[in-house]
Amino acid sequence: LKYQWRVTFNVSKHKCVTKDCVCCNWETCPCADCKVDLAFLMDGSWSIGKRRFKIQKDFLAEVAQAINVGVAGPMMGIIQYGDDHVTEINLKTYSSSKEVKSAIDKIVQKGGLSNVGKALSYINKQYFSDANGNRGGAPNVAVVLVDGWPTDKVEEASRLARESGINIFFVTIEGPDDNEKHNLVEANFVDKAVCRTNGFFSLPVTSWFALRKAVQPLVKRVCDTERLVCSKTCLNANDIAFVIDGSSSVGTGNFRTVLQFVANITREFEISDTDTRVGAVQYTYEQRLEFAFGQYNNKAELLNAIKRINYWSGGTSTGAAITYTAEQLFSKSKPNKRKIMIVITDGRSYDDVRAPALAVHRQGVIAYSVGIAWAAQDELEYIATDPDKEHSFFVDEFDNLYKFVPKIIHNICQEFNSQPRN
Ligand SMILES: *[C@@H]1O[C@H](CO)[C@@H](O)[C@H](O)[C@H]1NC(C)=O
């Protein structure tokens, strides 16, 4: 069962709704779907004043209530920024909304400027570290509350934070009007800081007294984990399918080397349901789904599953294996993931590989081929996405396979980084 979020008009009486629209209360419904690591950057600058600072605290308390903080769901932390930034609440310190709310109540305004960029650098480098409670499998979300506009630049710090996988939201309160725009340190700072996805990551609020109304829309968005996709890196944004030749010519010992190769590539990625997912197919004349995308959602289990793949032994139908992989794995790929196929083979295929390869390329799959020993160069090139020299590799011995691990990772990342994003 998968649960979706819905916050009803009354924040304290939120409900979650299953896909079949069955409503249930928090008590009866395992609403763990809003599993995010959520940090708020609150504005502590002098310009905001005492009264509005209090409104900000009330807002944060309402958000804490609405998201239902807990170790199985969202964890929430707060950083206050001014001239400098102070960590008010660490991500892992409190595991209930009640505790977070009483900690918010004790926050004292620090004063100073509005150095948002500086605070964003801090969250990127330190706040979302594992030691501070970053859970890995939960998306990182930072919500920046800004009274008016920042006093430093935010573009660069935001970009770096996004590239390391942090989803940045901006809630701007009483932002600059036309007469004030010349005061800005950086024009259109919100657009420069967030992903350009139809305003999903920005929430302009016209007055402090209207801030309460932003609680529900904000909670809905930060819990919409399927849409927290633009802060992606080459290591966390893929569905990777390994297509492994299990034909007789490979042999037991070499097959183990191939599995090591698969494991060594896998190890480099960030593995979870919201990050990179890995699936595997072994083939001879026939095909076998060893495991599907998302079947193993942490690295340790996944590496174990790779190790447990049993050598099959038989013929070599690489073309059929590619078609099977498209049907069994890529058809279940999430729309926001990059589809990567890595075919590993040691011989010429008994069937045609060209047409099946072309078909998966057309479906947006980025295909790599790794040939060993008797693998056919022409087939490796058919399988590989263009340009071939970046997607196709050949080694004469299984013992040299390990050399291509860093090369493949490098090429996957280079290709990712060269594509336009956001
Ligand atoms: C996999 O990694 C291990 C540890 O770094 C290394 O000893 C081994 O040679 C690698 N094997 C392959 C096939 O990549």
CSV table of C-alpha atoms and ligand atoms in Angstrom, one decimal:
chain,number,residue,atom,x,y,z
A,1,LEU,CA,0.0,0.0,0.0
A,2,LYS,CA,1.1,3.5,-0.8
A,3,TYR,CA,-0.2,6.4,1.1
A,4,GLN,CA,-0.7,9.9,-0.2
A,5,TRP,CA,-0.7,13.1,1.6
A,6,ARG,CA,-3.6,15.3,2.2
A,7,VAL,CA,-4.0,18.0,4.7
A,8,THR,CA,-7.5,19.0,5.3
A,9,PHE,CA,-8.7,22.6,5.9
A,10,ASN,CA,-8.1,22.2,9.6
A,11,VAL,CA,-4.4,21.7,10.2
A,12,SER,CA,-4.8,19.9,13.5
A,13,LYS,CA,-7.2,17.4,11.9
A,14,HIS,CA,-5.1,16.3,8.9
A,15,LYS,CA,-5.7,12.9,7.4
A,16,CYS,CA,-3.9,10.7,5.1
A,17,VAL,CA,-5.6,9.0,2.2
A,18,THR,CA,-4.6,5.7,0.5
A,19,LYS,CA,-4.5,5.4,-3.2
A,20,ASP,CA,-8.0,3.9,-3.1
A,21,CYS,CA,-9.2,7.0,-1.3
A,22,VAL,CA,-9.7,5.2,2.0
A,23,CYS,CA,-9.4,7.9,4.7
A,24,CYS,CA,-7.9,7.1,8.1
A,25,ASN,CA,-6.6,9.0,11.1
A,26,TRP,CA,-3.0,9.2,12.2
A,27,GLU,CA,-3.7,6.6,14.9
A,28,THR,CA,-4.8,3.9,12.5
A,29,CYS,CA,-2.9,4.8,9.4
A,30,PRO,CA,0.8,4.2,9.0
A,31,CYS,CA,1.4,7.5,7.3
A,32,ALA,CA,5.1,7.1,7.0
A,33,ASP,CA,5.1,8.3,3.4
A,34,CYS,CA,6.3,11.8,4.2
A,35,LYS,CA,9.8,10.5,5.1
A,36,VAL,CA,11.9,13.6,4.5
A,37,ASP,CA,14.8,15.2,6.4
A,38,LEU,CA,13.4,18.7,6.7
A,39,ALA,CA,15.4,21.7,7.7
A,40,PHE,CA,14.0,25.2,8.1
A,41,LEU,CA,16.2,28.3,7.8
A,42,MET,CA,14.4,30.9,9.8
A,43,ASP,CA,15.0,34.6,9.5
A,44,GLY,CA,16.5,36.1,12.7
A,45,SER,CA,17.5,39.4,11.2
A,46,TRP,CA,16.7,42.7,13.1
A,47,SER,CA,14.5,43.9,10.2
A,48,ILE,CA,11.9,41.4,11.0
A,49,GLY,CA,10.9,42.8,14.5
A,50,LYS,CA,9.7,41.0,17.6
A,51,ARG,CA,6.1,40.5,16.6
A,52,ARG,CA,6.8,39.0,13.2
A,53,PHE,CA,9.5,36.8,14.7
A,54,LYS,CA,6.8,35.4,16.9
A,55,ILE,CA,4.5,34.8,13.9
A,56,GLN,CA,7.4,32.9,12.3
A,57,LYS,CA,7.8,30.7,15.4
A,58,ASP,CA,4.0,30.0,15.4
A,59,PHE,CA,4.2,29.1,11.7
A,60,LEU,CA,7.1,26.6,12.4
A,61,ALA,CA,5.1,25.1,15.3
A,62,GLU,CA,2.1,24.6,13.0
A,63,VAL,CA,4.2,22.9,10.4
A,64,ALA,CA,5.8,20.6,13.0
A,65,GLN,CA,2.2,19.7,14.1
A,66,ALA,CA,1.0,19.2,10.6
A,67,ILE,CA,3.8,16.9,9.3
A,68,ASN,CA,3.7,14.6,12.3
A,69,VAL,CA,7.4,14.4,13.2
A,70,GLY,CA,8.6,10.9,13.9
A,71,VAL,CA,11.5,8.5,13.1
A,72,ALA,CA,9.4,6.6,10.5
A,73,GLY,CA,8.2,9.8,8.9
A,74,PRO,CA,9.6,13.3,8.7
A,75,MET,CA,12.4,14.6,11.0
A,76,MET,CA,12.6,18.4,11.4
A,77,GLY,CA,15.4,20.7,12.3
A,78,ILE,CA,15.8,24.5,12.4
A,79,ILE,CA,18.7,26.9,11.7
A,80,GLN,CA,18.3,30.6,12.5
A,81,TYR,CA,20.3,32.9,10.3
A,82,GLY,CA,21.3,36.6,10.8
A,83,ASP,CA,24.8,37.8,10.5
A,84,ASP,CA,25.7,34.2,11.2
A,85,HIS,CA,23.7,31.0,11.6
A,86,VAL,CA,22.9,29.1,14.7
A,87,THR,CA,21.6,25.5,14.8
A,88,GLU,CA,18.5,25.7,16.9
A,89,ILE,CA,17.4,22.1,16.4
A,90,ASN,CA,19.3,19.3,14.9
A,91,LEU,CA,17.6,16.8,12.6
A,92,LYS,CA,17.8,13.9,14.9
A,93,THR,CA,17.3,15.6,18.3
A,94,TYR,CA,13.5,15.3,18.5
A,95,SER,CA,11.3,12.5,17.3
A,96,SER,CA,7.8,14.0,17.9
A,97,SER,CA,6.0,17.1,16.9
A,98,LYS,CA,5.4,17.9,20.6
A,99,GLU,CA,9.1,18.0,21.4
A,100,VAL,CA,9.9,20.1,18.3
A,101,LYS,CA,7.2,22.6,19.2
A,102,SER,CA,8.4,23.1,22.7
A,103,ALA,CA,11.9,23.6,21.4
A,104,ILE,CA,10.6,26.2,18.9
A,105,ASP,CA,8.9,28.0,21.7
A,106,LYS,CA,12.4,28.6,23.3
A,107,ILE,CA,14.0,30.1,20.3
A,108,VAL,CA,15.3,33.6,20.8
A,109,GLN,CA,15.8,36.1,18.0
A,110,LYS,CA,19.5,36.6,17.2
A,111,GLY,CA,19.4,39.7,15.1
A,112,GLY,CA,21.8,40.9,12.4
A,113,LEU,CA,21.6,40.9,8.6
A,114,SER,CA,19.9,38.3,6.4
A,115,ASN,CA,22.8,36.2,5.3
A,116,VAL,CA,20.9,33.4,3.5
A,117,GLY,CA,23.7,32.4,1.2
A,118,LYS,CA,26.0,31.9,4.1
A,119,ALA,CA,23.4,29.7,5.9
A,120,LEU,CA,22.9,27.7,2.7
A,121,SER,CA,26.6,26.9,2.5
A,122,TYR,CA,26.5,25.8,6.1
A,123,ILE,CA,23.6,23.4,5.6
A,124,ASN,CA,25.2,22.0,2.5
A,125,LYS,CA,28.5,21.3,4.2
A,126,GLN,CA,27.5,20.4,7.7
A,127,TYR,CA,23.9,20.3,8.7
A,128,PHE,CA,22.9,17.4,6.4
A,129,SER,CA,25.8,15.2,7.4
A,130,ASP,CA,25.2,11.7,8.6
A,131,ALA,CA,26.5,12.5,12.0
A,132,ASN,CA,23.8,15.2,12.3
A,133,GLY,CA,21.1,12.8,11.6
A,134,ASN,CA,20.8,12.7,7.8
A,135,ARG,CA,19.0,9.3,7.2
A,136,GLY,CA,20.2,8.7,3.6
A,137,GLY,CA,17.0,7.1,2.4
A,138,ALA,CA,14.9,10.2,3.1
A,139,PRO,CA,15.1,13.2,0.7
A,140,ASN,CA,16.9,16.3,2.1
A,141,VAL,CA,14.7,19.3,2.1
A,142,ALA,CA,15.6,22.9,3.2
A,143,VAL,CA,12.9,25.5,3.5
A,144,VAL,CA,14.2,29.1,3.6
A,145,LEU,CA,12.0,31.7,5.2
A,146,VAL,CA,12.9,35.2,4.1
A,147,ASP,CA,11.5,38.5,5.3
A,148,GLY,CA,11.9,40.8,2.4
A,149,TRP,CA,15.1,39.8,0.7
A,150,PRO,CA,18.6,38.4,1.6
A,151,THR,CA,21.5,40.6,2.3
A,152,ASP,CA,24.0,38.3,0.6
A,153,LYS,CA,24.0,36.3,-2.7
A,154,VAL,CA,22.2,33.0,-2.8
A,155,GLU,CA,22.6,31.6,-6.3
A,156,GLU,CA,26.0,29.9,-6.0
A,157,ALA,CA,25.3,28.4,-2.5
A,158,SER,CA,21.9,27.2,-3.6
A,159,ARG,CA,23.3,25.6,-6.7
A,160,LEU,CA,25.9,23.7,-4.7
A,161,ALA,CA,23.3,22.6,-2.2
A,162,ARG,CA,21.0,21.4,-4.9
A,163,GLU,CA,23.8,19.5,-6.6
A,164,SER,CA,24.5,17.6,-3.5
A,165,GLY,CA,20.9,16.6,-3.4
A,166,ILE,CA,19.2,19.1,-1.2
A,167,ASN,CA,15.7,20.2,-2.3
A,168,ILE,CA,15.5,24.0,-1.6
A,169,PHE,CA,12.2,25.8,-1.1
A,170,PHE,CA,11.9,29.5,-0.6
A,171,VAL,CA,9.0,31.1,1.4
A,172,THR,CA,9.4,34.8,0.9
A,173,ILE,CA,7.3,37.0,3.1
A,174,GLU,CA,6.6,40.6,2.1
A,175,GLY,CA,9.1,40.4,-0.8
A,176,PRO,CA,10.3,43.5,-2.6
A,177,ASP,CA,7.8,45.5,-4.5
A,178,ASP,CA,8.7,47.4,-7.7
A,179,ASN,CA,10.0,50.4,-5.8
A,180,GLU,CA,12.2,48.3,-3.7
A,181,LYS,CA,13.8,46.1,-6.3
A,182,HIS,CA,16.8,48.3,-6.7
A,183,ASN,CA,17.8,47.5,-3.1
A,184,LEU,CA,18.3,43.8,-3.9
A,185,VAL,CA,21.8,42.4,-3.7
A,186,GLU,CA,20.8,39.9,-6.3
A,187,ALA,CA,17.8,40.4,-8.7
A,188,ASN,CA,15.3,37.6,-8.9
A,189,PHE,CA,17.0,35.8,-6.1
A,190,VAL,CA,14.3,33.2,-5.6
A,191,ASP,CA,14.4,32.1,-9.3
A,192,LYS,CA,18.1,31.7,-9.0
A,193,ALA,CA,18.0,29.7,-5.8
A,194,VAL,CA,15.3,27.1,-6.6
A,195,CYS,CA,14.7,24.6,-9.3
A,196,ARG,CA,12.8,26.0,-12.2
A,197,THR,CA,9.8,23.8,-12.0
A,198,ASN,CA,6.7,25.9,-12.4
A,199,GLY,CA,7.0,27.6,-9.0
A,200,PHE,CA,6.8,24.3,-7.1
A,201,PHE,CA,9.8,25.3,-5.0
A,202,SER,CA,8.8,28.9,-4.2
A,203,LEU,CA,6.0,30.2,-2.1
A,204,PRO,CA,5.6,34.0,-2.0
A,205,VAL,CA,3.5,35.3,0.8
A,206,THR,CA,2.2,38.8,0.7
A,207,SER,CA,2.1,39.6,4.4
A,208,TRP,CA,3.2,38.1,7.7
A,209,PHE,CA,-0.3,37.9,8.8
A,210,ALA,CA,-1.1,35.6,5.8
A,211,LEU,CA,1.7,33.2,6.6
A,212,ARG,CA,-0.5,30.8,8.4
A,213,LYS,CA,-2.2,30.0,5.2
A,214,ALA,CA,1.0,28.7,3.7
A,215,VAL,CA,1.3,25.8,6.2
A,216,GLN,CA,-0.9,23.4,4.3
A,217,PRO,CA,0.4,24.1,0.8
A,218,LEU,CA,4.0,23.9,2.0
A,219,VAL,CA,3.5,20.6,3.9
A,220,LYS,CA,1.8,19.1,0.8
A,221,ARG,CA,4.8,20.1,-1.3
A,222,VAL,CA,7.6,19.0,1.0
A,223,CYS,CA,5.8,15.6,1.5
A,224,ASP,CA,5.4,15.1,-2.2
A,225,THR,CA,8.6,13.0,-2.4
A,226,GLU,CA,7.9,12.0,-6.0
A,227,ARG,CA,8.4,15.6,-7.1
A,228,LEU,CA,11.5,16.3,-5.0
A,229,VAL,CA,13.5,15.3,-8.1
A,230,CYS,CA,15.3,18.2,-9.4
A,231,SER,CA,18.1,18.1,-6.8
A,232,LYS,CA,19.6,15.1,-8.4
A,233,THR,CA,23.2,14.0,-9.0
A,234,CYS,CA,24.7,11.4,-11.2
A,235,LEU,CA,24.9,9.1,-8.2
A,236,ASN,CA,21.3,9.3,-6.9
A,237,ALA,CA,19.1,9.7,-10.0
A,238,ASN,CA,19.2,6.4,-11.8
A,239,ASP,CA,17.5,3.1,-12.4
A,240,ILE,CA,20.4,0.9,-13.4
A,241,ALA,CA,19.8,-2.5,-15.0
A,242,PHE,CA,22.7,-5.0,-15.2
A,243,VAL,CA,22.2,-7.5,-18.0
A,244,ILE,CA,24.6,-10.4,-17.3
A,245,ASP,CA,25.7,-13.1,-19.7
A,246,GLY,CA,25.5,-16.4,-17.9
A,247,SER,CA,26.6,-18.5,-20.9
A,248,SER,CA,28.7,-21.7,-20.6
A,249,SER,CA,31.8,-20.0,-22.0
A,250,VAL,CA,32.0,-17.7,-18.9
A,251,GLY,CA,32.7,-20.4,-16.3
A,252,THR,CA,32.1,-20.4,-12.6
A,253,GLY,CA,35.2,-18.5,-11.6
A,254,ASN,CA,34.8,-15.7,-14.2
A,255,PHE,CA,31.2,-15.4,-13.4
A,256,ARG,CA,32.2,-14.5,-9.8
A,257,THR,CA,34.5,-11.9,-11.2
A,258,VAL,CA,31.6,-10.4,-13.2
A,259,LEU,CA,29.4,-10.3,-10.1
A,260,GLN,CA,32.3,-8.5,-8.3
A,261,PHE,CA,32.3,-6.0,-11.2
A,262,VAL,CA,28.6,-5.5,-10.9
A,263,ALA,CA,29.0,-5.0,-7.1
A,264,ASN,CA,31.9,-2.6,-7.5
A,265,ILE,CA,29.9,-0.4,-9.8
A,266,THR,CA,26.8,-0.5,-7.6
A,267,ARG,CA,28.8,0.4,-4.5
A,268,GLU,CA,29.6,3.8,-6.0
A,269,PHE,CA,25.9,4.9,-6.2
A,270,GLU,CA,23.6,6.2,-3.5
A,271,ILE,CA,21.0,3.5,-3.1
A,272,SER,CA,17.5,3.9,-1.8
A,273,ASP,CA,14.0,3.9,-3.1
A,274,THR,CA,14.2,7.7,-3.8
A,275,ASP,CA,17.8,7.6,-5.0
A,276,THR,CA,19.4,5.1,-7.4
A,277,ARG,CA,17.8,1.7,-7.8
A,278,VAL,CA,19.4,-1.3,-9.3
A,279,GLY,CA,17.9,-4.4,-11.0
A,280,ALA,CA,19.6,-7.4,-12.6
A,281,VAL,CA,18.8,-9.9,-15.4
A,282,GLN,CA,20.9,-13.0,-16.1
A,283,TYR,CA,20.6,-14.6,-19.5
A,284,THR,CA,21.6,-17.6,-21.6
A,285,TYR,CA,19.2,-18.7,-24.4
A,286,GLU,CA,16.7,-17.7,-21.8
A,287,GLN,CA,16.3,-14.8,-19.4
A,288,ARG,CA,15.9,-14.7,-15.6
A,289,LEU,CA,15.0,-11.7,-13.5
A,290,GLU,CA,17.4,-11.8,-10.6
A,291,PHE,CA,15.9,-8.9,-8.8
A,292,ALA,CA,13.8,-5.9,-9.8
A,293,PHE,CA,14.2,-2.1,-9.3
A,294,GLY,CA,13.5,-1.3,-5.7
A,295,GLN,CA,13.5,-4.9,-4.5
A,296,TYR,CA,16.5,-4.1,-2.4
A,297,ASN,CA,16.6,-0.6,-1.2
A,298,ASN,CA,19.7,-0.3,0.7
A,299,LYS,CA,23.3,-0.9,-0.3
A,300,ALA,CA,24.1,-3.8,2.0
A,301,GLU,CA,21.1,-5.9,0.9
A,302,LEU,CA,21.7,-5.1,-2.7
A,303,LEU,CA,25.3,-6.1,-2.6
A,304,ASN,CA,24.3,-9.3,-0.9
A,305,ALA,CA,21.7,-10.0,-3.6
A,306,ILE,CA,24.3,-9.5,-6.3
A,307,LYS,CA,26.6,-12.0,-4.5
A,308,ARG,CA,23.9,-14.6,-4.3
A,309,ILE,CA,23.2,-14.6,-8.1
A,310,ASN,CA,23.6,-18.2,-9.2
A,311,TYR,CA,25.6,-19.0,-12.4
A,312,TRP,CA,23.2,-20.4,-15.0
A,313,SER,CA,25.3,-21.7,-17.9
A,314,GLY,CA,23.8,-22.1,-21.4
A,315,GLY,CA,23.7,-20.3,-24.7
A,316,THR,CA,23.9,-16.6,-25.5
A,317,SER,CA,20.9,-14.6,-26.7
A,318,THR,CA,21.8,-11.1,-25.9
A,319,GLY,CA,19.1,-9.5,-28.1
A,320,ALA,CA,16.3,-11.3,-26.3
A,321,ALA,CA,17.9,-10.4,-23.0
A,322,ILE,CA,17.8,-6.7,-23.9
A,323,THR,CA,14.1,-6.9,-24.9
A,324,TYR,CA,13.4,-8.8,-21.7
A,325,THR,CA,15.1,-6.1,-19.6
A,326,ALA,CA,13.1,-3.4,-21.2
A,327,GLU,CA,9.9,-5.3,-20.4
A,328,GLN,CA,10.7,-6.5,-17.0
A,329,LEU,CA,12.7,-3.6,-15.6
A,330,PHE,CA,12.6,-0.4,-17.6
A,331,SER,CA,8.8,-0.5,-18.0
A,332,LYS,CA,8.7,-0.1,-14.2
A,333,SER,CA,11.1,2.8,-14.1
A,334,LYS,CA,10.0,6.0,-12.4
A,335,PRO,CA,9.6,8.9,-14.8
A,336,ASN,CA,12.2,11.0,-13.0
A,337,LYS,CA,14.9,8.4,-13.0
A,338,ARG,CA,17.6,8.1,-15.6
A,339,LYS,CA,17.5,4.7,-17.2
A,340,ILE,CA,20.9,3.1,-17.6
A,341,MET,CA,21.5,-0.4,-18.9
A,342,ILE,CA,24.9,-2.1,-18.6
A,343,VAL,CA,25.2,-5.3,-20.7
A,344,ILE,CA,28.1,-7.6,-19.8
A,345,THR,CA,28.9,-10.4,-22.3
A,346,ASP,CA,31.8,-12.6,-23.3
A,347,GLY,CA,30.7,-13.8,-26.7
A,348,ARG,CA,28.8,-13.3,-29.9
A,349,SER,CA,25.1,-13.5,-29.6
A,350,TYR,CA,23.0,-16.2,-31.2
A,351,ASP,CA,20.3,-13.7,-32.0
A,352,ASP,CA,20.1,-10.2,-33.5
A,353,VAL,CA,21.1,-7.5,-31.0
A,354,ARG,CA,20.7,-4.5,-33.3
A,355,ALA,CA,16.9,-4.1,-33.3
A,356,PRO,CA,16.4,-4.8,-29.6
A,357,ALA,CA,19.2,-2.3,-28.8
A,358,LEU,CA,17.7,0.4,-31.0
A,359,ALA,CA,14.3,-0.1,-29.4
A,360,VAL,CA,15.6,0.5,-25.9
A,361,HIS,CA,17.7,3.5,-27.0
A,362,ARG,CA,14.4,4.9,-28.4
A,363,GLN,CA,12.8,4.4,-25.0
A,364,GLY,CA,15.4,6.7,-23.5
A,365,VAL,CA,17.7,4.1,-22.1
A,366,ILE,CA,21.4,5.0,-21.9
A,367,ALA,CA,23.1,1.7,-22.8
A,368,TYR,CA,26.6,0.6,-21.9
A,369,SER,CA,28.3,-2.5,-23.2
A,370,VAL,CA,31.1,-4.3,-21.6
A,371,GLY,CA,32.7,-7.1,-23.7
A,372,ILE,CA,35.2,-9.7,-22.5
A,373,ALA,CA,37.3,-12.1,-24.5
A,374,TRP,CA,35.2,-13.4,-27.4
A,375,ALA,CA,32.7,-10.6,-27.4
A,376,ALA,CA,32.0,-9.2,-30.8
A,377,GLN,CA,33.0,-5.6,-31.4
A,378,ASP,CA,30.2,-4.9,-33.8
A,379,GLU,CA,27.6,-6.1,-31.3
A,380,LEU,CA,29.1,-4.1,-28.5
A,381,GLU,CA,28.7,-1.0,-30.6
A,382,TYR,CA,25.1,-1.8,-31.6
A,383,ILE,CA,24.2,-2.2,-27.9
A,384,ALA,CA,26.0,1.0,-26.8
A,385,THR,CA,24.4,4.4,-26.9
A,386,ASP,CA,26.3,6.9,-29.2
A,387,PRO,CA,29.1,7.9,-29.0
A,388,ASP,CA,30.3,4.3,-28.8
A,389,LYS,CA,33.7,5.1,-27.4
A,390,GLU,CA,32.1,6.5,-24.3
A,391,HIS,CA,29.6,3.7,-23.8
A,392,SER,CA,31.4,0.6,-25.1
A,393,PHE,CA,34.3,-1.2,-23.5
A,394,PHE,CA,36.3,-4.3,-24.2
A,395,VAL,CA,38.8,-6.3,-22.2
A,396,ASP,CA,40.6,-9.4,-23.3
A,397,GLU,CA,40.5,-11.1,-19.9
A,398,PHE,CA,38.0,-11.2,-17.0
A,399,ASP,CA,40.8,-10.3,-14.6
A,400,ASN,CA,41.1,-6.9,-16.2
A,401,LEU,CA,37.4,-6.0,-15.8
A,402,TYR,CA,38.1,-4.1,-12.6
A,403,LYS,CA,39.8,-1.4,-14.6
A,404,PHE,CA,36.5,-0.2,-16.1
A,405,VAL,CA,34.7,0.4,-12.8
A,406,PRO,CA,36.0,4.0,-12.4
A,407,LYS,CA,35.8,4.7,-16.1
A,408,ILE,CA,32.1,3.7,-16.3
A,409,ILE,CA,31.2,5.8,-13.2
A,410,HIS,CA,33.1,8.7,-14.6
A,411,ASN,CA,31.3,8.5,-17.9
A,412,ILE,CA,27.9,8.2,-16.3
A,413,CYS,CA,28.6,11.3,-14.2
A,414,GLN,CA,30.1,13.2,-17.1
A,415,GLU,CA,27.1,12.6,-19.3
A,416,PHE,CA,24.7,13.5,-16.5
A,417,ASN,CA,26.6,16.8,-15.7
A,418,SER,CA,26.7,17.8,-19.4
A,419,GLN,CA,22.9,17.6,-19.7
A,420,PRO,CA,20.8,20.7,-19.1
A,421,ARG,CA,18.9,20.4,-15.8
A,422,ASN,CA,16.5,22.4,-13.6
B,1,LIG,C1,36.2,-5.1,-7.0
B,1,LIG,O1,36.7,-4.3,-5.9
B,1,LIG,C2,37.6,-5.0,-5.1
B,1,LIG,C3,37.9,-4.2,-3.9
B,1,LIG,O2,38.3,-2.9,-4.3
B,1,LIG,C4,38.8,-5.4,-5.9
B,1,LIG,O3,39.8,-6.1,-5.1
B,1,LIG,C5,38.4,-6.2,-7.1
B,1,LIG,O4,39.5,-6.5,-7.9
B,1,LIG,C6,37.3,-5.5,-7.9
B,1,LIG,N1,36.8,-6.4,-8.9
B,1,LIG,C7,36.3,-6.0,-10.0
B,1,LIG,C8,36.0,-7.1,-11.0
B,1,LIG,O5,36.0,-4.9,-10.3
